[in-house]
Coordinates of C-alpha atoms and ligand atoms in Angstrom, one line a residue:
M1075 CA 0.0 0.2 -0.1
S1076 CA 1.1 3.6 -0.7
R1077 CA 2.5 5.2 2.3
F1078 CA 0.3 8.0 4.0
F1079 CA 0.5 11.6 2.9
E1080 CA 1.0 12.3 6.6
D1081 CA 4.3 10.4 7.0
F1082 CA 5.6 12.4 4.4
S1083 CA 4.6 15.7 5.5
L1084 CA 6.3 14.5 8.9
I1085 CA 9.2 14.1 7.0
C1086 CA 9.1 17.6 5.4
D1087 CA 8.5 19.2 8.6
K1088 CA 11.7 17.5 9.9
I1089 CA 13.4 18.3 7.0
K1090 CA 12.6 22.0 7.5
L1091 CA 13.7 21.9 11.3
T1092 CA 16.9 21.0 10.4
S1093 CA 19.5 23.4 9.3
S1094 CA 22.4 21.1 8.6
K1095 CA 22.5 20.2 5.0
L1096 CA 23.9 16.8 5.8
N1097 CA 20.9 15.9 8.4
K1098 CA 18.3 16.9 5.5
I1099 CA 20.3 14.7 2.9
S1100 CA 19.9 11.8 5.5
I1101 CA 16.6 12.4 6.9
L1102 CA 15.1 12.2 3.2
G1103 CA 17.5 9.7 2.2
E1104 CA 16.3 7.2 4.9
F1105 CA 12.6 7.9 3.8
L1106 CA 13.2 7.4 0.1
K1107 CA 15.3 4.3 0.7
E1108 CA 11.7 2.6 2.2
L1109 CA 9.4 3.9 -0.6
D1110 CA 8.1 1.5 -3.4
D1111 CA 8.7 2.8 -7.1
E1112 CA 5.2 4.3 -7.3
D1113 CA 5.9 6.5 -3.8
L1114 CA 9.2 7.1 -4.7
K1115 CA 8.5 8.8 -8.0
I1116 CA 5.5 11.0 -6.4
A1117 CA 7.5 11.9 -3.3
I1118 CA 10.4 13.5 -5.5
K1119 CA 7.7 15.1 -7.9
F1120 CA 5.8 16.6 -4.7
L1121 CA 9.5 17.6 -3.2
S1122 CA 11.0 19.1 -6.3
S1123 CA 7.8 21.2 -7.1
Q1124 CA 7.7 19.2 -10.4
V1125 CA 4.3 17.4 -10.0
F1126 CA 4.1 17.2 -13.6
P1127 CA 6.9 17.4 -16.0
P1128 CA 6.8 20.8 -17.7
W1129 CA 6.8 19.4 -21.4
E1130 CA 3.3 17.4 -20.5
N1131 CA 1.7 21.1 -20.5
K1132 CA -0.3 19.8 -17.6
E1133 CA -1.3 22.6 -15.0
L1134 CA -3.1 22.5 -11.8
Q1135 CA -5.3 25.6 -12.6
V1136 CA -5.6 26.3 -9.2
G1137 CA -5.5 29.8 -8.3
Y1138 CA -4.5 31.3 -4.6
S1139 CA -8.1 32.7 -4.3
T1140 CA -9.6 29.5 -4.9
L1141 CA -7.6 28.0 -2.0
V1142 CA -8.1 31.1 0.2
K1143 CA -11.8 30.9 -0.5
L1144 CA -12.0 27.2 0.3
L1145 CA -9.9 27.8 3.8
K1146 CA -12.1 30.5 4.5
D1147 CA -15.4 28.3 3.8
L1148 CA -14.3 25.5 5.6
T1149 CA -12.9 27.0 8.6
L1150 CA -15.4 29.9 9.0
T1151 CA -12.9 32.4 8.9
D1152 CA -13.2 36.2 7.3
D1153 CA -11.1 37.8 4.9
K1154 CA -9.5 40.5 7.3
T1155 CA -8.3 37.2 9.5
I1156 CA -6.9 35.6 6.7
S1157 CA -5.1 38.6 5.4
S1158 CA -3.5 39.3 8.8
L1159 CA -2.5 35.7 9.2
L1160 CA -0.9 35.7 5.6
V1161 CA 1.2 38.7 6.7
K1162 CA 2.0 36.9 9.8
F1163 CA 3.1 33.6 8.2
G1164 CA 3.7 34.6 4.6
D1165 CA 2.5 31.4 3.7
L1166 CA -0.8 30.2 2.8
G1167 CA 0.2 26.4 3.8
E1168 CA 1.2 27.6 7.1
V1169 CA -1.9 29.5 7.7
A1170 CA -4.0 26.7 6.9
E1171 CA -2.3 24.5 9.5
Y1172 CA -2.8 27.5 11.8
L1173 CA -6.7 27.5 11.1
Y1174 CA -6.8 23.5 11.2
K1175 CA -5.3 23.6 14.5
N1176 CA -7.3 26.5 15.8
K1177 CA -10.7 26.0 14.4
K1178 CA -13.5 23.6 14.5
I1179 CA -13.9 21.9 11.2
E1180 CA -17.2 20.3 10.1
K1181 CA -16.0 17.0 8.6
P1182 CA -18.2 13.8 8.4
F1183 CA -17.7 11.1 10.8
F1184 CA -15.6 9.0 8.4
T1185 CA -12.6 10.4 6.6
K1186 CA -10.0 8.7 4.5
K1187 CA -6.4 8.6 5.7
L1188 CA -4.5 10.3 2.6
T1189 CA -1.8 8.1 1.1
L1190 CA 0.9 10.0 -1.3
V1191 CA -0.9 7.9 -4.4
D1192 CA -4.1 9.6 -3.2
V1193 CA -3.1 13.2 -3.3
Y1194 CA -1.1 12.4 -6.8
K1195 CA -4.3 10.9 -8.2
I1196 CA -6.5 13.8 -7.1
L1197 CA -4.2 16.6 -8.3
N1198 CA -3.9 14.6 -11.7
K1199 CA -7.7 14.3 -12.0
I1200 CA -8.0 18.5 -11.6
S1201 CA -5.4 19.0 -14.1
D1202 CA -7.3 16.9 -16.6
L1203 CA -10.5 18.7 -16.3
K1204 CA -11.2 21.1 -19.1
G1205 CA -14.0 23.0 -20.6
E1206 CA -17.3 24.1 -19.0
G1207 CA -18.2 22.9 -15.6
S1208 CA -14.4 22.2 -14.8
Y1209 CA -14.2 25.0 -12.3
T1210 CA -16.9 23.6 -10.2
I1211 CA -15.9 19.9 -10.1
R1212 CA -12.3 20.8 -9.8
K1213 CA -13.7 22.9 -6.6
N1214 CA -15.4 19.7 -5.3
F1215 CA -12.2 17.5 -5.7
L1216 CA -10.4 20.3 -3.7
K1217 CA -12.8 20.4 -1.1
Q1218 CA -12.6 16.9 -0.7
L1219 CA -9.1 16.8 -0.3
F1220 CA -9.0 19.5 2.2
I1221 CA -11.8 17.7 4.0
D1222 CA -9.6 14.4 4.5
S1223 CA -6.8 16.7 5.4
S1224 CA -5.2 16.7 9.0
P1225 CA -3.5 20.5 9.7
I1226 CA 0.0 19.0 8.6
E1227 CA -1.3 17.8 5.5
I1228 CA -3.4 20.7 4.3
K1229 CA -0.3 22.5 5.0
Y1230 CA 1.7 20.4 2.7
I1231 CA -1.1 20.0 0.4
I1232 CA -1.2 23.7 0.2
K1233 CA 2.5 24.2 -0.2
I1234 CA 2.5 21.6 -3.1
I1235 CA -0.3 23.5 -5.2
T1236 CA 1.5 26.8 -5.0
N1237 CA 4.7 25.3 -5.8
E1238 CA 6.3 26.4 -2.5
L1239 CA 7.4 24.0 0.0
R1240 CA 9.7 26.3 1.5
I1241 CA 11.6 23.6 3.7
G1242 CA 15.0 24.6 2.9
L1243 CA 15.3 21.6 0.3
S1244 CA 17.3 22.7 -3.2
E1245 CA 17.2 20.8 -6.1
G1246 CA 21.1 19.7 -5.4
L1247 CA 19.9 18.5 -1.8
I1248 CA 17.2 16.1 -3.3
E1249 CA 20.4 15.0 -5.9
E1250 CA 22.0 14.5 -2.6
A1251 CA 19.4 12.2 -0.7
I1252 CA 19.2 10.0 -4.2
S1253 CA 22.6 9.4 -4.3
Y1254 CA 22.5 8.9 -0.6
A1255 CA 19.7 6.5 -0.5
F1256 CA 20.8 4.3 -3.4
N1257 CA 24.4 4.7 -2.9
K1258 CA 25.6 6.5 -6.0
S1259 CA 28.1 9.2 -6.4
S1260 CA 26.6 12.6 -6.7
G1261 CA 28.2 13.3 -9.9
D1262 CA 26.4 10.0 -11.5
V1263 CA 23.3 11.5 -10.3
R1264 CA 23.9 15.2 -11.5
N1265 CA 25.3 13.6 -15.2
A1266 CA 22.0 11.5 -15.3
Y1267 CA 20.0 14.6 -14.4
L1268 CA 21.5 16.8 -16.8
L1269 CA 20.5 14.6 -19.7
L1270 CA 17.1 13.8 -18.2
P1271 CA 15.4 16.6 -16.4
D1272 CA 12.9 14.7 -14.1
L1273 CA 14.3 13.9 -10.8
S1274 CA 11.6 11.4 -10.0
L1275 CA 13.0 9.3 -13.1
I1276 CA 16.4 9.8 -11.9
A1277 CA 15.6 8.2 -8.6
Y1278 CA 13.9 5.4 -10.2
H1279 CA 16.7 4.3 -12.2
A1280 CA 19.2 5.0 -9.4
K1281 CA 17.2 2.7 -7.3
H1282 CA 17.2 0.1 -9.8
N1283 CA 20.8 0.5 -10.5
T1284 CA 20.0 1.3 -14.5
M1285 CA 21.3 5.2 -14.6
H1286 CA 23.8 4.2 -17.1
L1287 CA 20.9 3.3 -19.5
I1288 CA 19.8 7.2 -19.1
S1289 CA 20.4 8.8 -22.4
I1290 CA 18.9 11.7 -24.5
E1291 CA 15.3 10.4 -25.9
L1292 CA 13.6 11.8 -28.8
L1293 CA 10.3 13.8 -27.7
T1294 CA 11.7 14.1 -23.9
P1295 CA 13.7 17.6 -24.0
T1296 CA 17.0 17.5 -22.3
N1297 CA 19.2 20.6 -21.2
F1298 CA 20.6 22.7 -23.6
M1299 CA 24.4 23.6 -23.8
L1300 CA 25.3 26.9 -22.1
A1301 CA 27.9 29.3 -22.8
D1302 CA 30.5 31.7 -20.5
F1303 CA 31.4 35.3 -21.0
M1304 CA 34.6 36.8 -22.2
D1305 CA 35.1 40.3 -22.8
T1306 CA 37.1 40.8 -25.7
A1307 CA 38.1 39.2 -29.1
S1308 CA 41.9 38.7 -28.1
E1309 CA 40.8 36.8 -24.5
I1310 CA 39.2 34.6 -26.8
I1311 CA 42.0 33.5 -29.1
N1312 CA 44.5 34.0 -26.2
Y1313 CA 42.2 31.2 -24.2
F1314 CA 41.8 28.9 -26.9
Q1315 CA 44.8 29.2 -29.3
K1316 CA 43.5 27.5 -32.2
E1317 CA 40.9 27.8 -34.9
L1318 CA 37.0 28.4 -33.7
I1319 CA 33.8 28.1 -35.0
C1320 CA 32.3 31.6 -34.8
E1321 CA 28.1 32.3 -35.4
Y1322 CA 26.1 35.1 -35.2
K1323 CA 24.4 35.7 -31.8
Y1324 CA 20.8 35.4 -32.5
D1325 CA 18.2 37.6 -30.5
G1326 CA 15.3 35.3 -30.2
I1327 CA 14.1 32.0 -28.1
R1328 CA 16.3 29.0 -27.6
C1329 CA 14.2 26.2 -28.7
Q1330 CA 14.9 22.2 -29.0
V1331 CA 13.0 20.6 -31.7
H1332 CA 12.7 16.9 -31.4
K1333 CA 11.1 15.0 -34.3
K1334 CA 10.4 11.1 -34.3
D1335 CA 8.8 9.8 -37.4
D1336 CA 5.5 11.8 -37.8
K1337 CA 5.5 13.6 -34.6
V1338 CA 7.4 17.1 -33.8
K1339 CA 7.9 19.0 -30.4
L1340 CA 9.5 22.1 -29.9
F1341 CA 10.6 22.8 -26.5
S1342 CA 11.7 25.9 -24.6
R1343 CA 14.7 26.3 -22.5
R1344 CA 12.4 26.0 -19.4
F1345 CA 11.3 22.5 -21.1
E1346 CA 7.7 23.7 -21.8
D1347 CA 6.1 22.4 -25.5
I1348 CA 6.0 25.4 -27.3
S1349 CA 4.9 23.7 -30.5
Y1350 CA 1.3 25.3 -30.5
F1351 CA 2.5 28.8 -31.2
L1352 CA 4.9 27.7 -34.0
P1353 CA 2.7 25.8 -36.1
E1354 CA 4.8 26.6 -39.4
I1355 CA 8.1 25.1 -37.8
V1356 CA 6.4 22.0 -36.9
N1357 CA 5.0 21.4 -40.2
E1358 CA 7.9 22.0 -42.0
F1359 CA 10.3 19.7 -39.8
K1360 CA 7.5 16.9 -40.1
K1361 CA 8.2 16.9 -43.8
I1362 CA 12.2 16.3 -43.0
A1363 CA 13.3 12.6 -43.3
N1364 CA 15.0 11.0 -40.4
N1365 CA 14.7 11.3 -36.7
F1366 CA 16.6 14.1 -35.0
I1367 CA 17.2 16.4 -32.1
L1368 CA 18.1 19.9 -33.0
D1369 CA 19.3 23.2 -30.8
C1370 CA 18.1 26.5 -32.3
E1371 CA 17.3 29.8 -32.1
I1372 CA 13.6 31.0 -33.0
V1373 CA 14.2 34.5 -34.4
P1374 CA 11.2 36.9 -35.4
F1375 CA 12.3 37.6 -39.1
K1376 CA 10.7 39.4 -42.0
D1377 CA 12.0 41.0 -45.2
G1378 CA 15.6 39.0 -44.7
K1379 CA 16.0 40.9 -41.3
P1380 CA 15.3 39.9 -37.8
L1381 CA 12.7 41.8 -35.8
P1382 CA 13.2 43.3 -32.5
F1383 CA 13.1 40.5 -29.8
Q1384 CA 10.1 41.5 -28.3
E1385 CA 8.0 40.8 -31.4
I1386 CA 8.1 36.7 -30.8
Q1387 CA 7.0 37.4 -27.2
K1388 CA 3.5 38.3 -28.8
R1389 CA 3.8 34.7 -30.5
L1390 CA 4.0 32.9 -27.3
H1391 CA 2.1 33.0 -23.9
R1392 CA -1.2 33.6 -25.7
K1393 CA -4.1 31.2 -25.4
Y1394 CA -5.0 31.3 -29.1
L1395 CA -2.7 31.8 -31.8
I1396 CA -4.5 34.2 -34.5
K1397 CA -3.6 33.9 -38.3
S1398 CA -3.0 37.7 -38.4
I1399 CA -0.4 37.3 -35.8
M1400 CA 1.5 34.7 -37.5
E1401 CA 1.7 36.6 -40.6
S1402 CA 3.1 40.0 -39.0
I1403 CA 5.4 38.1 -37.0
P1404 CA 7.0 35.3 -39.3
V1405 CA 9.5 33.4 -37.7
K1406 CA 12.5 31.1 -38.7
A1407 CA 14.3 28.5 -36.8
I1408 CA 18.1 28.9 -37.2
V1409 CA 20.0 25.6 -36.2
Y1410 CA 23.0 25.8 -34.9
D1411 CA 23.5 22.4 -33.4
I1412 CA 22.6 18.7 -33.0
M1413 CA 22.4 16.3 -30.6
Y1414 CA 20.4 13.5 -32.1
Y1415 CA 20.4 12.1 -35.8
N1416 CA 19.0 8.2 -35.8
N1417 CA 20.9 7.9 -32.6
S1418 CA 22.7 10.2 -30.1
V1419 CA 25.6 12.3 -31.6
I1420 CA 26.4 14.5 -28.4
D1421 CA 29.7 13.0 -27.9
L1422 CA 31.0 13.9 -31.4
P1423 CA 32.9 17.0 -31.7
L1424 CA 31.1 20.2 -32.9
R1425 CA 33.2 19.9 -36.1
D1426 CA 31.7 16.6 -37.1
R1427 CA 28.0 17.6 -35.7
K1428 CA 28.1 20.5 -38.1
Q1429 CA 28.8 18.1 -41.0
I1430 CA 25.6 16.4 -39.7
I1431 CA 23.4 19.5 -40.0
K1432 CA 24.7 19.6 -43.4
C1433 CA 22.6 16.4 -43.9
I1434 CA 19.0 17.9 -43.0
K1435 CA 17.3 19.8 -46.0
F1436 CA 15.9 22.6 -44.6
G1437 CA 12.4 24.5 -45.7
E1438 CA 11.7 28.3 -45.9
N1439 CA 11.2 28.5 -42.2
S1440 CA 14.5 27.0 -41.3
E1441 CA 17.9 27.4 -42.1
E1442 CA 21.4 26.3 -40.8
A1443 CA 23.3 28.7 -38.8
K1444 CA 26.0 30.4 -40.9
Y1445 CA 29.3 29.9 -39.6
F1446 CA 32.7 30.9 -40.2
W1447 CA 36.2 29.6 -38.9
V1448 CA 38.2 32.3 -37.3
K1449 CA 41.8 32.3 -36.1
N1450 CA 42.6 35.7 -34.8
S1451 CA 41.1 38.9 -33.0
K1452 CA 40.8 41.0 -36.3
E1453 CA 38.4 38.5 -37.8
I1454 CA 36.7 38.0 -34.6
E1455 CA 36.4 42.1 -34.3
D1456 CA 35.2 42.3 -38.0
L1457 CA 32.4 39.7 -37.4
F1458 CA 31.5 41.1 -34.4
N1459 CA 30.6 44.8 -36.0
E1460 CA 29.1 42.8 -39.3
S1461 CA 26.9 41.0 -37.0
I1462 CA 25.5 44.3 -34.8
S1463 CA 25.1 46.0 -38.1
K1464 CA 22.7 43.1 -39.2
G1465 CA 20.6 43.7 -36.3
F1466 CA 22.1 40.6 -34.4
E1467 CA 23.3 40.7 -30.7
G1468 CA 27.0 39.7 -31.0
L1469 CA 29.1 36.5 -31.5
M1470 CA 28.9 33.0 -30.2
I1471 CA 32.6 31.5 -30.6
K1472 CA 32.9 27.6 -30.2
D1473 CA 35.2 25.2 -29.6
P1474 CA 35.1 23.0 -32.7
D1475 CA 36.3 20.0 -30.6
S1476 CA 33.9 20.3 -28.1
K1477 CA 31.2 17.8 -27.1
Y1478 CA 27.6 18.7 -26.6
T1479 CA 27.3 19.0 -22.9
P1480 CA 23.6 19.3 -21.7
G1481 CA 23.3 21.9 -19.0
R1482 CA 27.0 22.6 -18.6
R1483 CA 28.1 26.4 -18.6
G1484 CA 31.5 25.4 -19.6
R1485 CA 34.1 27.2 -21.6
Y1486 CA 33.3 25.5 -24.9
W1487 CA 30.9 28.2 -26.1
I1488 CA 31.8 32.0 -25.5
K1489 CA 29.7 34.9 -25.9
L1490 CA 31.0 38.1 -26.9
K1491 CA 27.7 40.8 -26.4
K1492 CA 27.2 44.5 -27.1
E1493 CA 25.7 44.7 -23.8
F1494 CA 27.6 42.5 -21.6
N1495 CA 26.7 44.3 -18.5
T1496 CA 23.2 42.9 -18.2
L1497 CA 22.1 40.7 -15.4
D1498 CA 19.4 38.2 -15.1
V1499 CA 17.7 39.0 -11.8
V1500 CA 14.1 37.7 -10.1
I1501 CA 11.2 40.5 -8.8
V1502 CA 10.6 40.2 -5.4
A1503 CA 8.5 43.2 -4.8
A1504 CA 6.9 45.9 -6.8
E1505 CA 5.5 49.3 -6.1
Y1506 CA 3.0 51.6 -7.2
G1507 CA 4.1 54.2 -9.4
H1508 CA 3.1 58.2 -9.4
G1509 CA 1.8 60.5 -12.0
K1510 CA 0.9 59.0 -15.1
R1511 CA 1.7 55.6 -13.5
S1512 CA -0.6 56.1 -10.5
G1513 CA -2.2 53.0 -9.4
V1514 CA 0.0 51.0 -11.7
L1515 CA 2.9 48.6 -10.3
S1516 CA 5.5 50.3 -12.3
D1517 CA 8.7 50.0 -9.8
Y1518 CA 10.4 46.7 -9.6
T1519 CA 12.8 45.5 -6.7
F1520 CA 14.8 42.6 -8.0
A1521 CA 17.0 40.5 -6.5
V1522 CA 20.1 37.9 -7.6
K1523 CA 21.0 34.6 -6.0
D1524 CA 23.1 33.6 -3.1
N1525 CA 23.3 30.0 -2.6
D1526 CA 19.8 28.9 -1.6
D1527 CA 19.2 32.8 -0.7
L1528 CA 17.9 35.7 -2.9
K1529 CA 19.5 39.2 -2.0
I1530 CA 18.3 42.4 -3.3
I1531 CA 20.2 44.3 -5.6
G1532 CA 18.1 47.2 -7.1
K1533 CA 15.2 48.7 -8.4
A1534 CA 14.1 49.8 -11.6
Y1535 CA 11.4 51.5 -13.3
S1536 CA 12.1 51.8 -17.1
G1537 CA 12.4 49.9 -19.9
L1538 CA 8.9 48.2 -20.6
T1539 CA 6.6 49.2 -23.0
D1540 CA 3.0 50.0 -21.7
D1541 CA 1.6 46.5 -23.2
E1542 CA 4.5 44.9 -20.8
I1543 CA 3.4 47.0 -18.2
E1544 CA 0.4 46.1 -18.0
E1545 CA 0.8 42.2 -18.5
M1546 CA 3.3 42.5 -15.8
N1547 CA 0.8 44.2 -13.5
K1548 CA -1.4 41.1 -14.0
R1549 CA 1.2 38.7 -13.3
L1550 CA 2.5 40.5 -10.2
K1551 CA -1.1 40.3 -8.7
E1552 CA -1.4 36.7 -9.1
I1553 CA 1.8 36.1 -7.5
A1554 CA 1.4 38.4 -4.5
I1555 CA 2.2 37.3 -1.2
K1556 CA 1.6 40.1 0.8
D1557 CA 0.2 43.7 0.2
L1558 CA 1.6 46.6 2.2
G1559 CA -0.6 49.0 0.6
Y1560 CA 2.0 51.0 -1.6
K1561 CA 3.9 47.9 -2.5
I1562 CA 3.4 44.1 -2.8
I1563 CA 5.8 41.5 -2.1
V1564 CA 5.5 38.7 -4.7
K1565 CA 6.7 35.2 -5.1
P1566 CA 10.2 35.1 -6.9
E1567 CA 8.7 33.9 -10.3
I1568 CA 9.2 36.8 -12.9
I1569 CA 13.0 37.1 -14.2
I1570 CA 13.9 40.4 -16.0
E1571 CA 17.1 41.1 -17.8
V1572 CA 18.5 44.6 -16.4
A1573 CA 21.0 46.8 -18.1
F1574 CA 23.0 49.0 -15.7
D1575 CA 25.8 51.4 -16.1
S1576 CA 28.4 50.0 -13.3
I1577 CA 27.8 48.2 -10.0
Q1578 CA 28.7 49.9 -6.5
K1579 CA 28.9 48.9 -3.0
S1580 CA 26.0 50.0 -1.0
D1581 CA 24.0 49.3 2.2
R1582 CA 20.7 49.7 0.8
H1583 CA 20.3 46.3 -0.1
D1584 CA 21.1 43.4 1.6
S1585 CA 23.0 42.0 -1.2
G1586 CA 25.9 44.6 -0.4
F1587 CA 25.8 46.2 -3.7
A1588 CA 23.6 48.4 -6.1
L1589 CA 23.2 49.1 -9.6
R1590 CA 23.8 52.1 -11.3
F1591 CA 21.0 53.4 -13.6
P1592 CA 19.3 49.9 -13.9
R1593 CA 16.7 49.4 -16.9
I1594 CA 14.9 46.8 -17.8
K1595 CA 15.9 45.1 -21.3
R1596 CA 13.5 42.6 -21.3
I1597 CA 11.4 39.8 -19.5
R1598 CA 13.1 36.5 -19.6
Y1599 CA 9.8 34.0 -19.8
D1600 CA 12.4 31.4 -20.8
K1601 CA 14.4 31.4 -17.5
N1602 CA 13.2 30.3 -14.0
V1603 CA 14.6 31.6 -10.9
D1604 CA 17.3 28.7 -10.7
E1605 CA 19.1 30.3 -13.6
I1606 CA 19.2 34.0 -12.7
D1607 CA 22.7 35.4 -11.9
T1608 CA 24.2 35.0 -8.5
L1609 CA 25.8 37.4 -6.3
D1610 CA 29.4 35.8 -6.9
R1611 CA 28.9 37.1 -10.5
V1612 CA 27.8 40.4 -9.2
I1613 CA 31.2 40.6 -7.1
E1614 CA 33.1 39.0 -10.2
L1615 CA 31.8 42.1 -12.4
Y1616 CA 32.6 44.5 -9.3
N1617 CA 36.0 43.5 -8.9
R1618 CA 36.6 44.4 -12.7
K1619 CA 36.4 47.8 -11.7
R1620 CA 35.4 48.9 -15.1
S1621 CA 33.2 51.6 -15.8
F1622 CA 30.5 49.6 -18.0
Y1623 CA 28.8 51.2 -20.7
T1624 CA 25.9 50.2 -23.2
Ligands
ATP1081 P1 22.3 35.4 -22.9 O1 21.3 36.1 -21.7 O2 23.6 36.0 -23.2 O3 21.2 35.2 -24.1 P2 21.8 32.8 -21.8 O4 21.9 32.6 -20.2 O5 20.3 32.9 -21.7 O6 22.6 33.9 -22.2 P3 23.7 31.2 -22.8 O7 23.7 29.3 -22.8 O8 24.8 31.6 -21.5 O9 22.2 31.4 -22.5 O10 24.2 32.0 -23.7 C1 23.7 31.6 -25.2 C2 22.4 32.4 -25.4 O11 22.6 32.5 -26.7 C3 20.9 31.4 -25.6 O12 19.8 31.9 -24.8 C4 20.9 31.3 -27.1 O13 19.6 31.3 -27.3 C5 21.7 32.3 -27.7 N1 22.0 32.2 -28.8 C6 21.7 33.2 -30.0 N2 22.8 32.6 -31.2 C7 23.2 31.6 -30.8 C8 24.4 30.8 -31.4 N3 24.7 30.9 -32.7 N4 24.7 29.6 -30.7 C9 24.3 29.3 -29.4 N5 23.3 30.2 -28.8 C10 22.8 31.4 -29.2

């Protein structure tokens, strides 16, 4: 029989209460050891806030307000009390546990003792509901789940639904717990996870000693290879001391194209299935022979020229793709790498992978990325200027002998950008503006990552278009966790890229640094909070003591 959800909840509490990372790993590791296959996968899904893998495009569609309403009704609590408890605890799960402990809840005589499988099945059913009447059915499922829950269970059910476990368990610690439980090296677990970004499956393979069988698979996204920075062409030449492959740095959306027989799927950097938004690309790849996985940039492209990056955002993140939008924002897939061609090719050197790309017969909405061989700084500088004048973002310079290493930011791909003084940061709070912007959340406080913490580094007011500000307001209100009147505190989910003039030491923010003249360059829909820049990177930039310019 599946383990009780209460046991899982107690383990979560135990993990939260210990601050030692080693203890967290051993508590979780010992628990994982005891679970059967199904429970193991479910527990890891819940702990890693990935109830459903993003590529399945499954969502719970349960808003904060629905949860609050259910809690209010079940515990007979008014709005004011809930709001003040939210300010006190800062977490709806904790509020729910408090209310369950302190209020009388009308329950039928018999309630079911929930298991891990029960909770997972209900969440699955909820996410499968579609169309008319689904809201009411969803609410009824949730209500039953709430009625069957004890105080500690309701706390974790809400935390799982809102994707906020907050027990001090990072993804890295879950990986460590898997290696502890099944006696695997953390390096092996990490490598497997980079290939197959689903920790529940990694745990399963670790348990059954089959991790070595994991490889990249058609129709399941893998991690993208990442690039490092260098500031100048001569730094790059000095570092490599050999002939290099050089491509334009396109300003679009990173995309992984998977083709298996008559199926084509396009995945974003966050592994979401974005095929729906790009039908012309999907149809074109369907016609191409062979099975493959490609790495490419989807670029808005019209009359032979790239359109501003913002244009492609109008294509994505919308419920329905309208023909007029497709026509006004034509797109192209510019292919720069290949990971699978009838079998995995990631271990071949880039120079050979480039030859394999040549076997593919592209159509009108896709093409191979142009590349050049360069051997000195002058050639790189000339290409850099050419790239900028053509409307691209700079250059990508790549080691021709490198393998494709999913998820690794090694020094095999180097980016040379016009604007190297930017940081990817997460919004943690938003304030209402003044004058024309009064009543509008237009002033954003943002943070960088410092291990498992976030540290504030600045505030930005400018850079977004009116449409983007409107959309931002909608999203910010949905993820608000505290309302302070003039300002709201939000869940750290929205990533922005900020440009700035320089970095200064400052005690205004808890990072100890502040950005001079920060402005928002773009909203990074393709990144999540784990991928933002770190305080270490800020310190590195600060130590260079250079006056950045854009
Ligand atoms: P950035 O914020 O500089 O775009 P990133 O953090 O998104 O970088 P990196 O792996 O560091 O990702 O840098 C590579 C980025 O450049 C990817 O986002 C990718 O979409 C984009 N890109 C554009 N042209 C190329 C190219 N020719 N080869 C590889 N990546 C490219």
